[in-house]
């Protein structure tokens, strides 16, 4: 027996010490009191491998002894390939009885019903029954539906004997079919099936990847033909909208995740500018509401400053469906190959002076606009934009889309092919003299049309008056229109899905353009600009003068004469082809004799 080693410094604990010291003696007394001394002990003989006590038969049956003495030793061996447990308590009670269980992944489109079948909950049970009966052209009416049970009968009861009942299992949340008569005694196909609701159609067709691109009429025809039921156009429209919502996610949930999304964007993209503005909630003591969001990725910001010209197109477009009513503002530039280069974008509550000022302030900081006279902005004269420029960027040059100006020109009553050709000839003129000639032609055609165009500043729509500092001859706001077409599929998505789709588009464009540029010859200009220069060379006018001593140059079948023409040509090249004026001179012109 172990002796106590406890030492107490407190004299008041001596009685406790004595009890602890005498505990061995008390254990012996308890042992003798509770153990029957008449029961013999037995042991195992190692040589004979049998028990020495014959009375073991009182505790172990002969059948079990034979089972254990089996020489093959496979009566209680564990088989690694056996996946079934031996009466394990960890198994569900319905598996012990081998009840069939519904699997939504494999049985969702073509479910089967059987007596004793188990479902996860009542909702799943009702959806399976509805799908099963709709495919048979029947309508189910739920005559009993509470938290414990659900009983369904055929629409044509009591003449039809079809019935199904499922209730909650004992001490479980699963539902099990307790009553099921699968035979319908009615003989009719329900074309107008009340069970085919827009929500049911949405869940059935949400896995169809093409449902976003389906027209509502084609979607309705597909559902009606597949199910053999009558589906209205309004019902199909609601179903398609709900299916897209199930795929993209709930709008309110995505707004709740917006702060986490912004933090992740800034963590994974250092240098990215993200600004969000909130407005007070109309309901007191409730969280603030989303108002607007601005994003300028570091790659777009630095890429634009490193390799793009100082011309920026700005535009706004409407968002659709779940984001209906909001607008997306965008700033887009042009890279060295005349491809669009998205810079920044923002989701705002509406397009107005306040939102444009807010957007332009952050854009000015991101692309570092200091000398405003060197920059050119192109727009479609959006609502509030001109007033915003006067306050934020008053000294930048402006260009307005010539196509929109021509549309206003027609709306003012000046239509016809002759006036149209004269207008575009004036818009494409590259010198002031050529522009004046075009305006005189318009004056001869229609005096009122000339007066209307004279009210528009020519430096806003004609190449003849464009500032050469931007080194770009673009007179149409195509850069923004191309960007809007790229994000067309994103504009009907909830906010997180919308932002992620735009981010993926920008990321893919940057990677693709970088891979293309790596294949180009080092030190050469971009291929699109080179093709444009070659095309312009062939279109230049050839003039022969009486005194060719001023300089005759030959190249590619092109003859350019007189230094006066060269002055006109250099302006055309400087405006249209960026800073490649020197490249054109070296390629085209060679000294003569």
Coordinates of C-alpha atoms in Angstrom, one line a residue:
X1 CA 0.0 0.0 0.0
X2 CA 1.1 3.5 -0.7
X3 CA 1.9 5.7 2.3
X4 CA 0.7 9.2 2.4
X5 CA 3.3 11.9 1.8
X6 CA 1.0 14.9 2.5
X7 CA 2.4 17.5 4.8
X8 CA 0.2 20.2 6.4
X9 CA 1.6 23.2 8.1
X10 CA -1.8 24.2 9.5
X11 CA -2.5 22.5 12.9
X12 CA -6.3 22.7 12.3
X13 CA -6.0 20.1 9.5
X14 CA -4.7 17.3 11.7
X15 CA -8.1 15.5 11.7
X16 CA -8.1 15.6 7.9
X17 CA -4.6 14.2 7.9
X18 CA -5.6 11.2 10.1
X19 CA -8.6 10.4 7.8
X20 CA -6.2 10.4 4.9
X21 CA -3.7 8.2 6.7
X22 CA -6.3 5.6 7.7
X23 CA -7.9 5.3 4.2
X24 CA -6.1 2.1 3.3
X25 CA -7.6 0.2 6.2
X26 CA -11.1 1.4 5.3
X27 CA -10.6 0.2 1.7
X28 CA -9.9 -3.3 2.9
X29 CA -13.1 -3.3 5.0
X30 CA -15.1 -2.1 1.9
X31 CA -13.5 -4.8 -0.3
X32 CA -14.4 -7.7 2.2
X33 CA -17.9 -6.4 2.6
X34 CA -18.8 -6.2 -1.1
X35 CA -16.8 -9.2 -2.7
X36 CA -18.1 -12.7 -2.5
X37 CA -15.3 -14.9 -1.3
X38 CA -17.0 -18.1 -2.6
X39 CA -16.5 -17.2 -6.2
X40 CA -13.4 -19.0 -7.6
X41 CA -10.9 -17.2 -9.8
X42 CA -9.6 -18.7 -13.0
X43 CA -6.6 -18.2 -15.2
X44 CA -5.5 -19.2 -18.7
X45 CA -3.1 -22.1 -19.2
X46 CA -0.6 -20.9 -21.8
X47 CA 0.4 -24.4 -22.9
X48 CA -3.2 -25.8 -23.4
X49 CA -4.7 -22.5 -24.5
X50 CA -7.9 -23.4 -22.7
X51 CA -9.7 -22.0 -19.6
X52 CA -9.2 -24.0 -16.3
X53 CA -12.6 -23.1 -15.0
X54 CA -15.5 -25.2 -16.3
X55 CA -18.0 -22.9 -14.8
X56 CA -17.4 -20.3 -17.6
X57 CA -20.4 -21.9 -19.4
X58 CA -22.6 -20.1 -17.0
X59 CA -21.5 -16.8 -18.6
X60 CA -20.8 -17.8 -22.2
X61 CA -23.1 -20.0 -24.3
X62 CA -21.8 -23.0 -26.1
X63 CA -22.6 -21.5 -29.5
X64 CA -20.5 -18.4 -28.7
X65 CA -17.6 -20.6 -27.4
X66 CA -17.6 -22.5 -30.7
X67 CA -17.7 -19.2 -32.6
X68 CA -14.6 -18.0 -30.7
X69 CA -12.8 -21.3 -31.1
X70 CA -13.1 -21.2 -34.9
X71 CA -9.7 -22.1 -36.4
X72 CA -10.2 -19.8 -39.4
X73 CA -10.5 -16.9 -37.0
X74 CA -12.8 -14.9 -39.3
X75 CA -15.9 -14.7 -37.1
X76 CA -15.0 -11.3 -35.7
X77 CA -12.3 -10.1 -38.0
X78 CA -12.5 -6.5 -39.3
X79 CA -12.8 -6.4 -43.1
X80 CA -11.3 -3.2 -44.6
X81 CA -13.6 -3.3 -47.6
X82 CA -16.8 -3.5 -45.5
X83 CA -18.4 -0.1 -45.3
X84 CA -21.3 -1.1 -43.1
X85 CA -21.0 -0.8 -39.4
X86 CA -21.8 -3.6 -37.0
X87 CA -24.9 -2.2 -35.2
X88 CA -23.1 1.1 -34.6
X89 CA -24.9 3.8 -32.6
X90 CA -23.4 6.4 -34.9
X91 CA -25.6 5.4 -37.8
X92 CA -28.9 7.1 -38.3
X93 CA -31.9 5.2 -37.3
X94 CA -33.4 5.3 -40.8
X95 CA -30.2 3.6 -42.2
X96 CA -30.6 0.7 -39.8
X97 CA -34.0 0.0 -41.4
X98 CA -32.7 0.7 -44.9
X99 CA -35.3 3.4 -45.7
X100 CA -34.8 5.0 -49.1
X101 CA -33.5 8.6 -48.9
X102 CA -34.0 11.3 -51.4
X103 CA -30.7 12.7 -53.0
X104 CA -31.3 16.2 -54.4
X105 CA -28.2 16.1 -56.5
X106 CA -29.0 12.9 -58.4
X107 CA -32.8 12.8 -58.1
X108 CA -33.7 16.4 -58.4
X109 CA -34.7 16.5 -62.1
X110 CA -36.4 13.1 -62.2
X111 CA -37.5 12.3 -58.6
X112 CA -39.1 9.0 -57.4
X113 CA -41.5 8.5 -54.6
X114 CA -41.8 5.4 -52.4
X115 CA -43.4 4.4 -49.1
X116 CA -41.0 5.0 -46.2
X117 CA -38.8 7.4 -48.3
X118 CA -37.0 10.0 -46.1
X119 CA -36.5 13.7 -46.9
X120 CA -34.4 16.3 -45.1
X121 CA -37.4 18.5 -44.3
X122 CA -41.0 19.3 -45.3
X123 CA -40.0 21.8 -47.9
X124 CA -37.9 19.3 -49.8
X125 CA -40.7 16.7 -49.6
X126 CA -43.3 19.1 -51.1
X127 CA -41.0 20.2 -53.9
X128 CA -40.2 16.6 -54.8
X129 CA -43.9 15.6 -54.8
X130 CA -44.8 18.7 -56.9
X131 CA -42.1 17.9 -59.5
X132 CA -43.0 14.3 -59.6
X133 CA -46.7 15.0 -60.2
X134 CA -46.2 17.9 -62.7
X135 CA -44.2 15.5 -64.9
X136 CA -47.3 13.3 -64.8
X137 CA -49.6 16.1 -65.7
X138 CA -51.3 16.2 -62.3
X139 CA -52.0 18.9 -59.8
X140 CA -51.4 18.4 -56.0
X141 CA -53.5 20.1 -53.4
X142 CA -52.2 20.2 -49.8
X143 CA -55.2 19.6 -47.5
X144 CA -53.0 19.3 -44.4
X145 CA -49.9 21.3 -44.0
X146 CA -48.3 22.1 -40.6
X147 CA -44.9 21.8 -38.9
X148 CA -45.5 18.1 -38.2
X149 CA -47.1 16.6 -41.3
X150 CA -48.1 17.3 -44.9
X151 CA -50.9 15.5 -46.7
X152 CA -51.5 15.9 -50.4
X153 CA -54.4 14.8 -52.6
X154 CA -55.1 14.9 -56.3
X155 CA -57.0 18.0 -57.6
X156 CA -59.8 15.7 -58.7
X157 CA -60.5 14.3 -55.3
X158 CA -62.6 12.5 -54.1
X159 CA -63.0 10.8 -57.4
X160 CA -59.2 10.2 -57.6
X161 CA -57.7 8.0 -54.9
X162 CA -54.2 9.3 -55.1
X163 CA -52.9 10.5 -51.7
X164 CA -49.6 11.0 -50.0
X165 CA -48.8 11.8 -46.4
X166 CA -45.4 12.5 -44.8
X167 CA -44.7 13.4 -41.2
X168 CA -41.7 14.3 -39.0
X169 CA -39.8 11.3 -37.8
X170 CA -39.4 10.5 -34.1
X171 CA -36.7 12.6 -32.5
X172 CA -35.6 13.9 -35.9
X173 CA -36.2 16.8 -38.3
X174 CA -36.5 14.5 -41.3
X175 CA -39.8 13.8 -43.0
X176 CA -40.9 10.4 -44.0
X177 CA -43.7 9.1 -46.3
X178 CA -46.1 7.2 -44.1
X179 CA -49.0 6.9 -46.6
X180 CA -48.8 6.7 -50.3
X181 CA -51.2 5.6 -53.0
X182 CA -49.4 6.2 -56.3
X183 CA -52.3 5.3 -58.7
X184 CA -54.4 8.1 -60.1
X185 CA -58.0 7.1 -60.9
X186 CA -58.6 10.3 -62.9
X187 CA -57.8 10.3 -66.6
X188 CA -56.8 13.9 -67.5
X189 CA -53.7 16.0 -68.1
X190 CA -53.8 19.4 -66.3
X191 CA -52.6 21.9 -68.9
X192 CA -53.3 24.8 -66.5
X193 CA -51.4 23.5 -63.6
X194 CA -51.4 25.7 -60.5
X195 CA -48.3 23.9 -59.1
X196 CA -46.3 25.4 -62.0
X197 CA -45.5 28.7 -60.4
X198 CA -42.8 31.2 -61.4
X199 CA -40.7 30.2 -58.3
X200 CA -41.0 26.5 -59.2
X201 CA -39.9 27.2 -62.8
X202 CA -37.0 29.3 -61.6
X203 CA -35.6 26.5 -59.4
X204 CA -36.0 24.0 -62.1
X205 CA -34.3 26.0 -64.8
X206 CA -31.7 27.9 -62.8
X207 CA -29.0 25.4 -63.8
X208 CA -29.5 26.2 -67.4
X209 CA -26.5 28.3 -68.4
X210 CA -28.3 29.8 -71.4
X211 CA -31.3 31.1 -69.5
X212 CA -29.7 34.6 -69.1
X213 CA -29.5 34.9 -72.9
X214 CA -33.0 33.5 -73.6
X215 CA -35.6 35.8 -74.8
X216 CA -38.7 35.6 -72.6
X217 CA -40.9 34.3 -75.4
X218 CA -38.4 31.5 -76.2
X219 CA -38.0 30.7 -72.6
X220 CA -41.8 30.4 -72.2
X221 CA -42.1 28.2 -75.3
X222 CA -39.3 25.9 -73.9
X223 CA -41.0 25.5 -70.5
X224 CA -44.4 24.9 -72.0
X225 CA -43.1 22.3 -74.5
X226 CA -41.0 20.5 -71.9
X227 CA -43.8 20.3 -69.2
X228 CA -46.9 20.2 -71.3
X229 CA -48.5 23.1 -69.4
X230 CA -49.6 26.6 -70.2
X231 CA -47.2 29.2 -69.1
X232 CA -48.0 32.9 -69.5
X233 CA -45.5 35.5 -70.8
X234 CA -45.7 37.3 -67.4
X235 CA -45.0 34.1 -65.5
X236 CA -42.0 33.3 -67.8
X237 CA -40.6 36.8 -67.2
X238 CA -40.9 36.5 -63.5
X239 CA -39.4 33.0 -63.5
X240 CA -36.4 34.1 -65.6
X241 CA -35.8 37.1 -63.3
X242 CA -36.0 34.8 -60.2
X243 CA -33.7 32.2 -61.8
X244 CA -31.1 34.9 -62.5
X245 CA -31.4 36.2 -59.0
X246 CA -30.8 32.7 -57.6
X247 CA -27.7 32.4 -59.8
X248 CA -26.2 35.8 -59.0
X249 CA -27.2 36.0 -55.4
X250 CA -29.5 38.2 -53.3
X251 CA -29.1 41.9 -53.7
X252 CA -29.4 42.8 -50.0
X253 CA -26.9 40.1 -49.0
X254 CA -24.4 41.6 -51.5
X255 CA -24.8 45.1 -50.1
X256 CA -24.1 43.7 -46.7
X257 CA -20.8 42.2 -48.0
X258 CA -19.7 45.4 -49.7
X259 CA -17.3 46.6 -46.9
X260 CA -15.6 43.2 -46.9
X261 CA -15.3 43.3 -50.7
X262 CA -13.7 46.7 -50.6
X263 CA -11.2 45.6 -47.9
X264 CA -10.3 42.6 -50.0
X265 CA -9.8 44.7 -53.2
X266 CA -7.5 47.1 -51.3
X267 CA -5.6 44.2 -49.7
X268 CA -5.0 42.3 -52.9
X269 CA -4.4 45.4 -55.1
X270 CA -2.1 47.8 -53.3
X271 CA -2.4 51.3 -54.6
X272 CA -6.0 50.9 -55.7
X273 CA -8.3 53.9 -55.1
X274 CA -11.7 52.9 -53.6
X275 CA -14.1 55.5 -52.2
X276 CA -17.6 54.8 -51.0
X277 CA -20.1 57.3 -49.9
X278 CA -23.1 56.5 -47.7
X279 CA -26.3 58.5 -46.9
X280 CA -28.3 58.5 -43.6
X281 CA -31.1 56.0 -43.4
X282 CA -34.6 57.4 -43.5
X283 CA -35.5 55.1 -40.6
X284 CA -33.9 56.3 -37.3
X285 CA -31.4 54.1 -35.6
X286 CA -30.8 52.0 -38.7
X287 CA -27.5 51.6 -40.6
X288 CA -26.6 54.1 -43.3
X289 CA -27.6 53.3 -46.9
X290 CA -25.3 53.0 -50.0
X291 CA -25.1 56.0 -52.2
X292 CA -22.1 55.8 -54.6
X293 CA -18.8 53.9 -55.1
X294 CA -15.6 54.9 -57.0
X295 CA -12.9 52.4 -58.1
X296 CA -9.6 53.0 -59.9
X297 CA -7.3 50.0 -59.9
X298 CA -3.6 50.6 -59.5
X299 CA -2.8 48.8 -62.8
X300 CA -5.2 51.0 -64.7
X301 CA -3.9 54.1 -63.0
X302 CA -0.2 53.5 -63.5
X303 CA -0.6 52.0 -66.9
X304 CA -2.5 55.1 -68.2
X305 CA 0.1 57.5 -66.8
X306 CA 3.0 55.5 -68.2
X307 CA 1.8 54.9 -71.8
X308 CA -1.4 56.7 -72.8
X309 CA -2.0 60.1 -74.4
X310 CA -3.6 62.9 -72.4
X311 CA -7.1 62.4 -73.8
X312 CA -9.9 60.9 -71.7
X313 CA -13.5 60.0 -72.7
X314 CA -16.2 60.2 -70.0
X315 CA -19.6 58.7 -70.2
X316 CA -22.5 57.2 -68.2
X317 CA -24.8 54.3 -68.8
X318 CA -27.8 52.9 -67.0
X319 CA -27.7 49.8 -64.9
X320 CA -30.6 47.3 -65.2
X321 CA -32.7 44.7 -63.3
X322 CA -31.6 44.5 -59.7
X323 CA -29.6 47.7 -59.9
X324 CA -32.3 49.5 -61.9
X325 CA -32.2 53.3 -61.4
X326 CA -28.5 53.5 -60.7
X327 CA -25.9 54.6 -63.2
X328 CA -22.3 53.7 -64.0
X329 CA -19.9 56.5 -64.8
X330 CA -16.6 55.7 -66.6
X331 CA -13.4 57.3 -67.7
X332 CA -11.6 55.6 -70.6
X333 CA -8.4 56.5 -72.4
X334 CA -6.5 55.3 -75.5
X335 CA -3.3 53.2 -75.3
X336 CA -0.4 53.3 -77.8
X337 CA -2.2 50.9 -80.2
X338 CA -5.4 52.9 -80.2
X339 CA -7.1 50.3 -78.0
X340 CA -9.4 51.5 -75.2
X341 CA -7.7 51.7 -71.8
X342 CA -10.3 51.9 -68.9
X343 CA -9.1 54.1 -66.1
X344 CA -11.8 54.4 -63.5
X345 CA -15.5 53.8 -63.0
X346 CA -18.2 54.6 -60.4
X347 CA -21.7 53.5 -59.4
X348 CA -23.8 56.5 -58.6
X349 CA -27.4 57.1 -57.7
X350 CA -28.0 59.3 -60.8
X351 CA -26.2 61.4 -63.4
X352 CA -26.0 65.0 -62.3
X353 CA -23.7 67.8 -61.5
X354 CA -23.0 66.6 -58.0
X355 CA -22.1 63.0 -59.0
X356 CA -19.9 64.2 -61.9
X357 CA -18.0 66.6 -59.6
X358 CA -17.5 63.8 -57.1
X359 CA -16.2 61.5 -59.9
X360 CA -14.0 64.1 -61.6
X361 CA -12.3 65.1 -58.3
X362 CA -11.1 61.6 -57.6
X363 CA -10.2 61.0 -61.3
X364 CA -8.1 64.2 -61.3
X365 CA -6.1 63.0 -58.2
X366 CA -5.6 59.5 -59.6
X367 CA -4.2 60.4 -63.1
X368 CA -2.4 63.5 -61.7
X369 CA -3.9 66.3 -63.8
X370 CA -1.7 69.3 -63.0
X371 CA -1.3 71.3 -66.2
X372 CA -5.0 71.3 -67.3
X373 CA -4.2 73.0 -70.7
X374 CA -2.4 69.8 -71.9
X375 CA -5.5 67.6 -71.3
X376 CA -8.5 66.9 -73.5
X377 CA -11.8 65.4 -72.4
X378 CA -14.4 64.0 -74.8
X379 CA -18.1 63.5 -73.8
X380 CA -21.6 63.5 -75.1
X381 CA -22.6 66.6 -73.1
X382 CA -24.2 64.5 -70.3
X383 CA -26.5 66.1 -67.8
X384 CA -24.5 68.2 -65.4
X385 CA -21.1 67.3 -66.9
X386 CA -20.3 70.7 -68.4
X387 CA -21.1 72.5 -65.1
X388 CA -18.9 69.9 -63.2
X389 CA -16.0 70.6 -65.6
X390 CA -16.3 74.3 -65.0
X391 CA -15.8 73.8 -61.3
X392 CA -13.3 70.9 -61.2
X393 CA -11.3 71.1 -64.5
X394 CA -12.1 74.6 -66.0
X395 CA -8.9 74.8 -68.2
X396 CA -9.0 71.5 -70.1
X397 CA -10.0 71.2 -73.8
X398 CA -13.3 69.7 -74.7
X399 CA -14.5 67.6 -77.5
X400 CA -18.0 66.5 -78.1
X401 CA -19.0 63.5 -80.1
X402 CA -19.6 64.5 -83.7
X403 CA -22.2 61.7 -84.1
X404 CA -24.3 63.1 -81.2
X405 CA -23.9 66.6 -82.7
X406 CA -25.1 65.3 -86.1
X407 CA -28.2 63.7 -84.4
X408 CA -29.0 67.0 -82.8
X409 CA -28.4 68.6 -86.3
X410 CA -31.1 66.3 -87.8
X411 CA -33.5 66.8 -84.9
X412 CA -33.2 70.6 -85.6
X413 CA -34.7 69.9 -89.0
X414 CA -31.6 69.7 -91.1
X415 CA -31.7 66.3 -92.6
X416 CA -30.9 64.9 -96.0
X417 CA -27.8 63.2 -97.6
X418 CA -26.4 66.4 -99.0
X419 CA -26.3 68.2 -95.6
X420 CA -25.1 65.0 -93.9
X421 CA -22.1 64.7 -96.3
X422 CA -21.3 68.4 -95.9
X423 CA -21.4 68.2 -92.1
X424 CA -19.0 65.2 -92.0
X425 CA -16.7 66.8 -94.5
X426 CA -16.4 69.8 -92.1
X427 CA -15.9 67.5 -89.1
X428 CA -13.1 65.7 -90.9
X429 CA -11.3 68.8 -92.2
X430 CA -7.7 69.0 -91.0
X431 CA -7.0 72.7 -91.6
X432 CA -8.9 75.9 -90.9
X433 CA -8.9 76.8 -94.6
X434 CA -10.6 73.4 -95.5
X435 CA -13.1 73.9 -92.7
X436 CA -14.1 77.3 -93.9
X437 CA -14.6 75.9 -97.4
X438 CA -16.9 73.2 -96.0
X439 CA -18.9 75.8 -94.0
X440 CA -19.4 77.9 -97.1
X441 CA -20.8 74.9 -98.9
X442 CA -23.3 74.4 -96.0
X443 CA -24.2 78.0 -96.2
X444 CA -25.0 77.6 -99.9
X445 CA -27.1 74.5 -99.2
X446 CA -29.1 75.9 -96.2
X447 CA -28.6 79.2 -94.5
X448 CA -30.3 78.1 -91.3
X449 CA -28.2 75.0 -91.0
X450 CA -25.1 77.2 -91.3
X451 CA -26.4 79.5 -88.6
X452 CA -27.1 76.5 -86.3
X453 CA -23.6 75.0 -86.8
X454 CA -22.0 78.4 -86.3
X455 CA -23.3 78.5 -82.7
X456 CA -21.1 75.4 -82.0
X457 CA -17.5 76.0 -81.2
X458 CA -15.4 74.3 -84.0
X459 CA -12.7 73.2 -81.6
X460 CA -15.3 70.9 -80.0
X461 CA -16.2 68.9 -83.1
X462 CA -13.9 69.6 -86.1
X463 CA -10.4 68.2 -86.5
X464 CA -9.3 71.5 -88.0
X465 CA -9.5 73.2 -84.6
X466 CA -8.4 70.3 -82.4
X467 CA -5.5 71.0 -80.1
X468 CA -2.4 69.0 -81.3
X469 CA -1.2 68.6 -77.7
X470 CA -3.4 65.5 -77.2
X471 CA -2.0 63.9 -80.4
X472 CA -5.3 62.3 -81.2
X473 CA -7.8 63.0 -84.0
X474 CA -10.7 61.1 -82.5
X475 CA -14.0 63.0 -83.1
X476 CA -16.3 60.3 -81.8
X477 CA -16.7 59.2 -78.3
X478 CA -16.2 55.5 -79.4
X479 CA -13.9 54.8 -76.5
X480 CA -16.7 54.9 -74.0
X481 CA -19.1 53.2 -76.3
X482 CA -16.7 50.3 -76.7
X483 CA -16.3 50.0 -72.9
X484 CA -20.1 50.1 -72.4
X485 CA -20.5 47.2 -74.8
X486 CA -17.8 45.2 -73.0
X487 CA -19.6 45.5 -69.7
X488 CA -23.1 44.9 -71.2
X489 CA -23.5 41.5 -69.6
X490 CA -22.5 42.9 -66.2
X491 CA -25.0 45.7 -66.0
X492 CA -28.0 43.6 -65.0
X493 CA -26.2 41.9 -62.1
X494 CA -26.2 42.7 -58.3
X495 CA -23.5 45.0 -57.1
X496 CA -20.8 42.5 -56.0
X497 CA -21.4 40.4 -59.2
X498 CA -21.3 43.6 -61.2
X499 CA -18.0 44.8 -59.8
X500 CA -16.4 41.4 -60.0
X501 CA -17.4 41.0 -63.7
X502 CA -15.9 44.4 -64.6
X503 CA -12.8 43.5 -62.6
X504 CA -12.4 40.3 -64.5
X505 CA -12.9 42.1 -67.8
X506 CA -10.2 44.6 -67.0
X507 CA -7.8 42.0 -65.7
X508 CA -8.2 39.9 -68.8
X509 CA -7.7 42.9 -71.1
X510 CA -4.5 43.9 -69.4
X511 CA -3.1 40.4 -69.5
X512 CA -4.1 39.8 -73.2
X513 CA -2.7 43.1 -74.4
X514 CA 0.5 42.6 -72.5
X515 CA 1.0 39.1 -74.2
X516 CA 0.4 40.7 -77.6
X517 CA 2.9 43.5 -77.0
X518 CA 5.6 41.1 -76.0
X519 CA 5.4 39.6 -79.5
X520 CA 6.0 42.9 -81.3
X521 CA 9.4 43.9 -82.5
X522 CA 11.3 45.9 -79.9
X523 CA 11.7 49.6 -80.7
X524 CA 8.9 49.5 -83.4
X525 CA 5.6 51.4 -83.2
X526 CA 2.3 49.6 -82.5
X527 CA 0.9 47.7 -85.5
X528 CA -2.5 49.5 -85.6
X529 CA -0.7 52.9 -85.8
X530 CA 1.6 51.5 -88.5
X531 CA -1.3 50.4 -90.6
X532 CA -3.0 53.7 -90.2
X533 CA 0.2 55.6 -91.3
X534 CA 0.5 53.4 -94.4
X535 CA -3.2 54.0 -95.2
X536 CA -2.7 57.8 -94.8
X537 CA 0.3 57.8 -97.0
X538 CA -1.6 56.4 -99.9
X539 CA -4.4 58.9 -99.5
X540 CA -2.2 62.0 -99.5
X541 CA -2.7 64.4 -102.4
X542 CA 0.1 64.6 -105.0
X543 CA 0.8 68.0 -106.4
X544 CA 3.3 68.9 -109.0
X545 CA 4.6 72.5 -109.1
X546 CA 6.5 74.4 -111.8
X547 CA 9.6 74.8 -109.5
X548 CA 10.4 71.4 -108.0
X549 CA 13.6 72.7 -106.5
X550 CA 11.7 73.3 -103.2
X551 CA 12.0 69.6 -102.7
X552 CA 10.7 66.5 -104.5
X553 CA 10.5 63.3 -102.4
X554 CA 9.6 59.9 -103.7
X555 CA 8.4 56.9 -101.7
X556 CA 5.7 54.2 -102.2
X557 CA 4.5 55.8 -105.4
X558 CA 3.8 59.1 -103.5
X559 CA 5.1 62.4 -104.6
X560 CA 5.0 65.3 -102.2
X561 CA 6.1 68.8 -103.3
X562 CA 6.5 72.2 -101.8
X563 CA 7.3 73.1 -98.3
X564 CA 3.9 74.7 -98.0
X565 CA 2.2 71.3 -98.4
X566 CA 4.6 69.8 -95.9
X567 CA 3.4 72.3 -93.3
X568 CA -0.2 71.2 -93.9
X569 CA 0.8 67.6 -93.9
X570 CA 2.7 67.8 -90.6
X571 CA -0.4 69.2 -88.8
X572 CA -2.5 66.4 -90.2
X573 CA 0.0 63.8 -89.0
X574 CA 0.5 65.5 -85.6
X575 CA -3.2 65.5 -84.9
X576 CA -4.2 62.1 -86.2
X577 CA -1.2 59.9 -85.6
X578 CA 0.1 60.9 -82.2
X579 CA 3.8 61.6 -81.9
X580 CA 4.8 59.7 -85.0
X581 CA 5.4 62.7 -87.2
X582 CA 9.1 62.0 -87.2
X583 CA 8.5 58.4 -88.1
X584 CA 6.4 59.5 -91.1
X585 CA 9.1 61.9 -92.3
X586 CA 11.9 59.4 -92.1
X587 CA 9.8 56.8 -93.9
X588 CA 8.4 58.9 -96.7
X589 CA 10.7 61.6 -97.6
X590 CA 14.2 61.3 -99.1
X591 CA 16.3 64.2 -100.4
X592 CA 16.2 64.5 -104.2
X593 CA 19.3 65.0 -106.4

